[in-house]
Coordinates of C-alpha atoms and ligand atoms in Angstrom, one line a residue:
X1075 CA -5.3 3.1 22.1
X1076 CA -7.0 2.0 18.7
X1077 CA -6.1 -1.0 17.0
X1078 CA -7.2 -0.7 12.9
X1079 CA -6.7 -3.2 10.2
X1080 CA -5.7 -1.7 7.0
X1081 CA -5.8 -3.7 3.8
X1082 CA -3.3 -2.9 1.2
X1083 CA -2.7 -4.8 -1.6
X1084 CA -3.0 -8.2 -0.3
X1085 CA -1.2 -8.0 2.5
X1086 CA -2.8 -7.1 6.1
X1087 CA -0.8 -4.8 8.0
X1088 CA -2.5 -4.4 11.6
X1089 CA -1.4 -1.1 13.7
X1090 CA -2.2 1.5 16.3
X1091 CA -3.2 4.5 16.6
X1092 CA -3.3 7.0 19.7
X1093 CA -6.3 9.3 20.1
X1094 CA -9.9 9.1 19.1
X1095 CA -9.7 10.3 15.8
X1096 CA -10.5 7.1 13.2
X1097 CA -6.9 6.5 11.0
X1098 CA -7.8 7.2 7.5
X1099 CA -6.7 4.2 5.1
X1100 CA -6.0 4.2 1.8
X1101 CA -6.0 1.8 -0.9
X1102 CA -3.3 2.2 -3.8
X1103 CA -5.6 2.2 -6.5
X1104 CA -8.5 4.8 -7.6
X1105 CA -10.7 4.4 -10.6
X1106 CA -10.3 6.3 -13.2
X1107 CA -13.5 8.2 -15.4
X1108 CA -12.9 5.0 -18.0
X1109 CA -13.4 2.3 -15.3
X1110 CA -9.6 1.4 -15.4
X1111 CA -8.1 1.1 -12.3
X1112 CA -4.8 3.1 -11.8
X1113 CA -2.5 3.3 -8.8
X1114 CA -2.4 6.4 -6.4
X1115 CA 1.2 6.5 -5.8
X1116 CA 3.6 5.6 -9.1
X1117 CA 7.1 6.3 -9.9
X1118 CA 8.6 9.4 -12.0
X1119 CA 11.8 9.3 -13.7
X1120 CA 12.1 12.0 -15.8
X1121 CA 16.1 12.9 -16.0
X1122 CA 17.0 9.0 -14.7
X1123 CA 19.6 8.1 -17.8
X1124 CA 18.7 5.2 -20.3
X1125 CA 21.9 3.7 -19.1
X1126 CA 20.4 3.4 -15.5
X1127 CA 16.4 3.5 -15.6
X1128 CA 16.7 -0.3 -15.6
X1129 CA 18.3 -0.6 -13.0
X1130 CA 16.9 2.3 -10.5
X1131 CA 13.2 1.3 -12.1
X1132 CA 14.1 -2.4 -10.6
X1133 CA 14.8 -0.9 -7.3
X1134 CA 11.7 0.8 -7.1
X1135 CA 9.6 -2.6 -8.1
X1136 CA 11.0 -4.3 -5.8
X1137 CA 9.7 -1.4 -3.2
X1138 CA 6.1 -2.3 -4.0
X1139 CA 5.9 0.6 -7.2
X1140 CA 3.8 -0.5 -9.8
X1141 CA 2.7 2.9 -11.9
X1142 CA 5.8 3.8 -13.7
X1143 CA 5.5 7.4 -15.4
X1144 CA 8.3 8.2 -18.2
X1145 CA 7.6 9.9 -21.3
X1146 CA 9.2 9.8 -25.3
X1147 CA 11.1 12.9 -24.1
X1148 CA 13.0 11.5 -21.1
X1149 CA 14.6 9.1 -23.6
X1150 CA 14.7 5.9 -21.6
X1151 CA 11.2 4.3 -22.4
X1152 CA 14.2 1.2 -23.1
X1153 CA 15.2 1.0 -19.9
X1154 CA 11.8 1.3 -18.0
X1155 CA 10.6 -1.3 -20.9
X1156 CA 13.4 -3.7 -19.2
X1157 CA 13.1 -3.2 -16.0
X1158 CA 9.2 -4.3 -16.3
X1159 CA 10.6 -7.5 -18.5
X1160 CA 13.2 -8.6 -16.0
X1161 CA 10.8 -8.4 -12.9
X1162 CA 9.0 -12.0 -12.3
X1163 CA 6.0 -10.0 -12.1
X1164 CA 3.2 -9.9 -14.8
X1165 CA 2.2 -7.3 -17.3
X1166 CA -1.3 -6.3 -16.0
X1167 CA 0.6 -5.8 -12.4
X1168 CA 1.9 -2.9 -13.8
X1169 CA 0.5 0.2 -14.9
X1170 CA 3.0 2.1 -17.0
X1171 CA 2.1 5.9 -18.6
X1172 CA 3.9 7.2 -21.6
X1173 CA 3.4 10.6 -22.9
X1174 CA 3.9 12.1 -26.5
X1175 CA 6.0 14.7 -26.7
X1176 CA 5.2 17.8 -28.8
X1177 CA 6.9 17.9 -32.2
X1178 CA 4.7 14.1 -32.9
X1179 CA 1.7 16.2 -32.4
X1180 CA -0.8 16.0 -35.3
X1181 CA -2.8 12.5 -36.1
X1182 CA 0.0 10.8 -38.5
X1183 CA 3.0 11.9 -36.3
X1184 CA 1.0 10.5 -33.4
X1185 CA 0.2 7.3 -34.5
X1186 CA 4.0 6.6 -35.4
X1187 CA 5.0 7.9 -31.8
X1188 CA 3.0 5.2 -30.0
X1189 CA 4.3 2.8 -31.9
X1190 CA 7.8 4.0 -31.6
X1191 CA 7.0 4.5 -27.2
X1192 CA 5.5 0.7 -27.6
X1193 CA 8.4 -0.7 -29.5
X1194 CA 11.2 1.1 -27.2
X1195 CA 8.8 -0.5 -24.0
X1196 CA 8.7 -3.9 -25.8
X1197 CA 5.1 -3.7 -24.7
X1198 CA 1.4 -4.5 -26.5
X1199 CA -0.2 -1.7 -25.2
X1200 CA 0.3 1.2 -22.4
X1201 CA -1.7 2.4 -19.5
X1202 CA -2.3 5.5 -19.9
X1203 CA -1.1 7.6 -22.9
X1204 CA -1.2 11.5 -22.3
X1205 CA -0.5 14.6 -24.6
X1206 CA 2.8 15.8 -23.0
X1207 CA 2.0 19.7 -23.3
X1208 CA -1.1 21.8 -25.3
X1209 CA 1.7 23.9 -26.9
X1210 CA -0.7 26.1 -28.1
X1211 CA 1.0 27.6 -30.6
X1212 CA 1.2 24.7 -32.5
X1213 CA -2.4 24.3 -32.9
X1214 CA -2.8 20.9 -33.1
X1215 CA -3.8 19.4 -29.8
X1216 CA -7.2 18.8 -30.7
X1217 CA -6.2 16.7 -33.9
X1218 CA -3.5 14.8 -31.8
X1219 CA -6.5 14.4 -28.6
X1220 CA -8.9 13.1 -31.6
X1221 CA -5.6 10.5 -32.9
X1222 CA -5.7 9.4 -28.7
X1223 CA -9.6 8.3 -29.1
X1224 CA -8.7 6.3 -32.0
X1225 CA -5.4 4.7 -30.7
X1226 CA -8.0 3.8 -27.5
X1227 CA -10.8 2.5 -29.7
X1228 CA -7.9 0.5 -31.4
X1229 CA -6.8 -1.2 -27.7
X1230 CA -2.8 0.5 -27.6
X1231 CA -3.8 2.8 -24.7
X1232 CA -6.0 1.4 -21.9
X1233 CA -6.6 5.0 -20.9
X1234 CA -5.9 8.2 -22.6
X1235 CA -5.2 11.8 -20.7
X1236 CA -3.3 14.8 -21.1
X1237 CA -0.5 16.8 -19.6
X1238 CA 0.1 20.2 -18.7
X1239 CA -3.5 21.3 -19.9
X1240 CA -5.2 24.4 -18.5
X1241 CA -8.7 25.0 -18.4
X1242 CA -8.8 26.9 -21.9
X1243 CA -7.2 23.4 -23.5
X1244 CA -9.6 20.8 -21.2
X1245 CA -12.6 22.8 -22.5
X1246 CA -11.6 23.0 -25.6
X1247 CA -10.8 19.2 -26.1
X1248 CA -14.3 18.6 -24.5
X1249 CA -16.3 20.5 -26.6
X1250 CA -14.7 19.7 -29.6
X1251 CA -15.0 15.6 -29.3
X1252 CA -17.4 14.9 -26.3
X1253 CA -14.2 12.7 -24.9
X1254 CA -13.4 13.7 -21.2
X1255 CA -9.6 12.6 -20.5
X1256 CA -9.3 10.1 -17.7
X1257 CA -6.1 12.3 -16.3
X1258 CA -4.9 15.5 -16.7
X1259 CA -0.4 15.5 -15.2
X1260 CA 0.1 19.0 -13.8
X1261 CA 2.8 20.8 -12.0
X1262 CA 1.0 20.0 -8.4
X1263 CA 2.8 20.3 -4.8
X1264 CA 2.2 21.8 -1.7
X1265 CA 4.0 25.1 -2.6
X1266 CA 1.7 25.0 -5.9
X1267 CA -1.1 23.7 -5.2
X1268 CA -3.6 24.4 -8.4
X1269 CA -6.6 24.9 -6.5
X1270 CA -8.9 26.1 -9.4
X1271 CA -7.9 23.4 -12.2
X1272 CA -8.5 20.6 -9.8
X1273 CA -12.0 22.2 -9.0
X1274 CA -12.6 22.1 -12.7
X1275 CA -11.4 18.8 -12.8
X1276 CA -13.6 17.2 -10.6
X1277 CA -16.6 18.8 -11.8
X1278 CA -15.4 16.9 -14.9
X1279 CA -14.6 13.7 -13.7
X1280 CA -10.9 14.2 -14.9
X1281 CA -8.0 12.6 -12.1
X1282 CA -5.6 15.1 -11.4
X1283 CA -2.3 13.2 -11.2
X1284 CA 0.8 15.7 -9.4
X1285 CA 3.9 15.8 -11.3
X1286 CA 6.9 16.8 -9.1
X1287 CA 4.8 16.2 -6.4
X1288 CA 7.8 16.6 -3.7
X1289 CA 8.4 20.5 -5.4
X1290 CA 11.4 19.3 -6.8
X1291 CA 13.0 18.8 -3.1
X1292 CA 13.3 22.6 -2.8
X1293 CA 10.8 22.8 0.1
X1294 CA 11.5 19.8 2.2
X1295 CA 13.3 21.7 4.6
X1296 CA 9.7 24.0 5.0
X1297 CA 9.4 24.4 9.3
X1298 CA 5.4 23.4 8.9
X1299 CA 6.9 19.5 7.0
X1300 CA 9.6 19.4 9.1
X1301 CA 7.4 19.8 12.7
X1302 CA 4.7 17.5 11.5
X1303 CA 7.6 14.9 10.3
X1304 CA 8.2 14.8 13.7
X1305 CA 5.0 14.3 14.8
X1306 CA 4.3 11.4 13.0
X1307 CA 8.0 10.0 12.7
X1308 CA 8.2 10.4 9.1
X1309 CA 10.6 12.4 7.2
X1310 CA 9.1 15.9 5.3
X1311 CA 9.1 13.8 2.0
X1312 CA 6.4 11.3 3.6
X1313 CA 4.4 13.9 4.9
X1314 CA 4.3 15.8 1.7
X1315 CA 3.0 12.3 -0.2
X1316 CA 0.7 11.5 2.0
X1317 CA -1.0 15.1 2.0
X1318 CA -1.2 14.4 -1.8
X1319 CA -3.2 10.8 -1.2
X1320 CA -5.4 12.4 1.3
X1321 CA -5.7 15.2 -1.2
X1322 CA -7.2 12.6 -3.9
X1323 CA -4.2 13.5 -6.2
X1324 CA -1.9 10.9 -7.6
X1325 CA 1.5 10.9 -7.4
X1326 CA 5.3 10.2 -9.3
X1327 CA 7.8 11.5 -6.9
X1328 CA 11.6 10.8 -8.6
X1329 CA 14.7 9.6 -6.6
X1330 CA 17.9 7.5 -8.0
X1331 CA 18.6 6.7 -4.4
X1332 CA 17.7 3.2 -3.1
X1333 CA 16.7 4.4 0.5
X1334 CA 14.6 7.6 -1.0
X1335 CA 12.7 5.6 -3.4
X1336 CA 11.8 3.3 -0.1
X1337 CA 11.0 5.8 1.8
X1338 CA 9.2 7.3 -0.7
X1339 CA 6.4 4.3 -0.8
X1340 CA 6.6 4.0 2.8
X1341 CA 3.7 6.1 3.4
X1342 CA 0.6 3.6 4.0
X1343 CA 1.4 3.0 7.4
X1344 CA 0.2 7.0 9.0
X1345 CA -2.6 9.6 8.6
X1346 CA -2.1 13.2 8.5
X1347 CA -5.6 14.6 11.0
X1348 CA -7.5 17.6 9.9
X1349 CA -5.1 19.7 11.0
X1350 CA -2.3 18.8 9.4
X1351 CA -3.9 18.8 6.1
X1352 CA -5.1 22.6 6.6
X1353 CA -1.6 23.3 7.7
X1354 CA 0.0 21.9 4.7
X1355 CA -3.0 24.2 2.7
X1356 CA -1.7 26.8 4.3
X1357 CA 1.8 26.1 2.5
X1358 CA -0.1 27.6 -1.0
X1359 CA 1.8 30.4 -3.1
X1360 CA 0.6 32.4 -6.0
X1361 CA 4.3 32.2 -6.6
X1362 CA 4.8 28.2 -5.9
X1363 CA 5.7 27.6 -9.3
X1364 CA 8.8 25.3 -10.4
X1365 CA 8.0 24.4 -14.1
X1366 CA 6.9 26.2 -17.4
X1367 CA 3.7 28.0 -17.6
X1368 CA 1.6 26.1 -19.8
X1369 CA 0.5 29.2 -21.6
X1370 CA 3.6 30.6 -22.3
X1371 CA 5.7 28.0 -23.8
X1372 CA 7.4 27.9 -26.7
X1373 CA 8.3 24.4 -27.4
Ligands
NAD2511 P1 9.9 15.5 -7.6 O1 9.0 16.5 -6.9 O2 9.5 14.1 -7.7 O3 11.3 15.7 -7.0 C1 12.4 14.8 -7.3 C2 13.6 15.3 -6.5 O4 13.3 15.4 -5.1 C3 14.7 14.3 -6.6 O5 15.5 14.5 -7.7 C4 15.5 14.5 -5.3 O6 16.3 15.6 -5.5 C5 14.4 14.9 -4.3 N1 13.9 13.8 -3.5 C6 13.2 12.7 -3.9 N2 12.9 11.9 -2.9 C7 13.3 12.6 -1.8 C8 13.3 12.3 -0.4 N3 12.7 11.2 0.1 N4 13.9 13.2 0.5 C9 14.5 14.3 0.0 N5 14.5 14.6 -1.3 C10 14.0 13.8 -2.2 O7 10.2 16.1 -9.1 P2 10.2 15.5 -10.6 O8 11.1 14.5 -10.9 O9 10.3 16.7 -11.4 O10 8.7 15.0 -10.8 C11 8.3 13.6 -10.6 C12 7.9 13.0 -11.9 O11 6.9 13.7 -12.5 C13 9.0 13.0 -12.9 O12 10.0 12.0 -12.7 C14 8.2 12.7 -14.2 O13 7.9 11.3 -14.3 C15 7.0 13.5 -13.9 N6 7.1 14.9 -14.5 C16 6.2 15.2 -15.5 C17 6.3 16.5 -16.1 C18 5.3 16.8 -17.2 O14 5.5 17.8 -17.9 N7 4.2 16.0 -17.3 C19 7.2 17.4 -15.7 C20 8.1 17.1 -14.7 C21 8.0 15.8 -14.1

């Protein structure tokens, strides 16, 4: 019987683990191409209402949450904005992301949606501002990743990314300004798991950060998540989050329920072996997708 010390945050948790194999720790922080330091496991809350992000973005505060991902389109940038006033906890605790949403594309509409996002948040500056989707039909992704640069040169947006962006739009963006985005948010979960973007990503130094990173909840009930839940004594939704820390991904799972967004963070304490993590590989499908297909949207 082992006996590691882990440090996290600042407190020290000291536990056990059984077998030879050394427990893999994590920190909840990576650094991002831009030297900004941004937290490996955040909070999503795309479809929580305006009426009660304050309130469910409170909860998951007080959980230990700190990255907060919402976007101009989920329409409660107010509430999330509140919930970070009301905490006792200082503004460079948090690290909140924003995204712009695709009709304020282009460099004047941009510069008028930050400042809308940064008025609703009742906030200086954000995090980490990212192009919701190329909507390539639209042609204007470049012009609105050129307005990012500026709004970053101009200290709004500590750190500037994109969303939904395949390797056409990444290359594109790259050869066009010479700017590398510090994140790019895909579609990213062990049913999906995106193999060749995150290859080109970390040729290019790019994070990839997993939206729905839980698929949604539609493959919890998966026999591989459910034995190796039982292995470790965790529940399928752990499992699945810490595969995505081991994985180097970030991750925004969602839940209005108080016990799932706890349980949700509760994942610092276990490590998934070898084994596990090729098991949950094994999980991959061509046909894993949940969300739009980036390049055939039309919105
Ligand atoms: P998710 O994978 O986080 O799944 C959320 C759902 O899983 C919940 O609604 C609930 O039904 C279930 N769930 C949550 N915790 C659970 C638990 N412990 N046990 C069992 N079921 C549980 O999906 P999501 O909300 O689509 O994605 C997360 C975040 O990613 C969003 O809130 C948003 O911030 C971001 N997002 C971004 C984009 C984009 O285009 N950039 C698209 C979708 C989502």
């Amino acid at each position: 019987m082992n006996f590691f010390v882990v440090l996290f945050e600042k407190s020290i948790t000291i536990y056990r683990e059984s077998g030879t194999g050394c427990l893999m720790t994590i920190k909840n922080s990576m650094t991002l191409n831009d030297h900004s330091t941004m937290p490996r496991l955040g909070f999503g809350v795309y479809k929580v209402a305006q009426n009660e992000a304050n309130q469910v973005v409170s909860e998951a505060i007080k959980c230990g949450y700190r990255l907060i991902d919402t976007a101009s389109m989920y329409q409660n940038e107010e509430g999330v904005g509140e919930a970070i006033a009301s905490s006792n906890l200082k503004r460079e605790d948090f690290f909140v992301t924003t995204k712009l949403w695709n009709d304020d594309q282009g460099i004047a509409k941009a510069f008028r949606a930050l400042d809308m996002s940064l008025l609703k948040l009742g906030l200086s500056h954000i995090d980490l501002y990212l192009i919701h989707w190329p909507s390539p039909q639209r042609a204007s992704y470049v012009e609105t990743w050129k307005a990012l640069i500026e709004m970053q040169k101009q200290g709004k947006i500590k750190s500037i990314g994109v969303s939904n962006f395949a390797i056409e739009h990444l290359e594109k963006i790259i050869k066009e300004t010479r700017v590398v985005p510090a994140v790019n948010q895909i579609e990213l979960h062990p049913r999906f798991q995106q193999k060749a973007l995150r290859a080109f990503h970390e040729k290019h130094g790019i994070k990839t950060e997993s939206w729905g990173p839980l698929g949604r909840g539609k493959f919890l009930e998966n026999k591989t998540l459910i034995s190796l839940a039982a292995k470790h004594h965790k529940t399928p939704a752990q499992i699945v989050l810490r595969w995505h820390l081991q994985s180097d991904l970030i991750a925004i799972p969602k839940s209005s329920n108080a016990k799932r967004i706890k349980e949700n963070f509760d994942i610092f304490d276990f490590a998934l072996d070898s084994q596990d993590m090729n098991a949950i590989e094994a999980l991959d499908s061509p046909f894993g997708r949940t969300g739009p297909h980036p390049l055939q949207t039309d919105f």
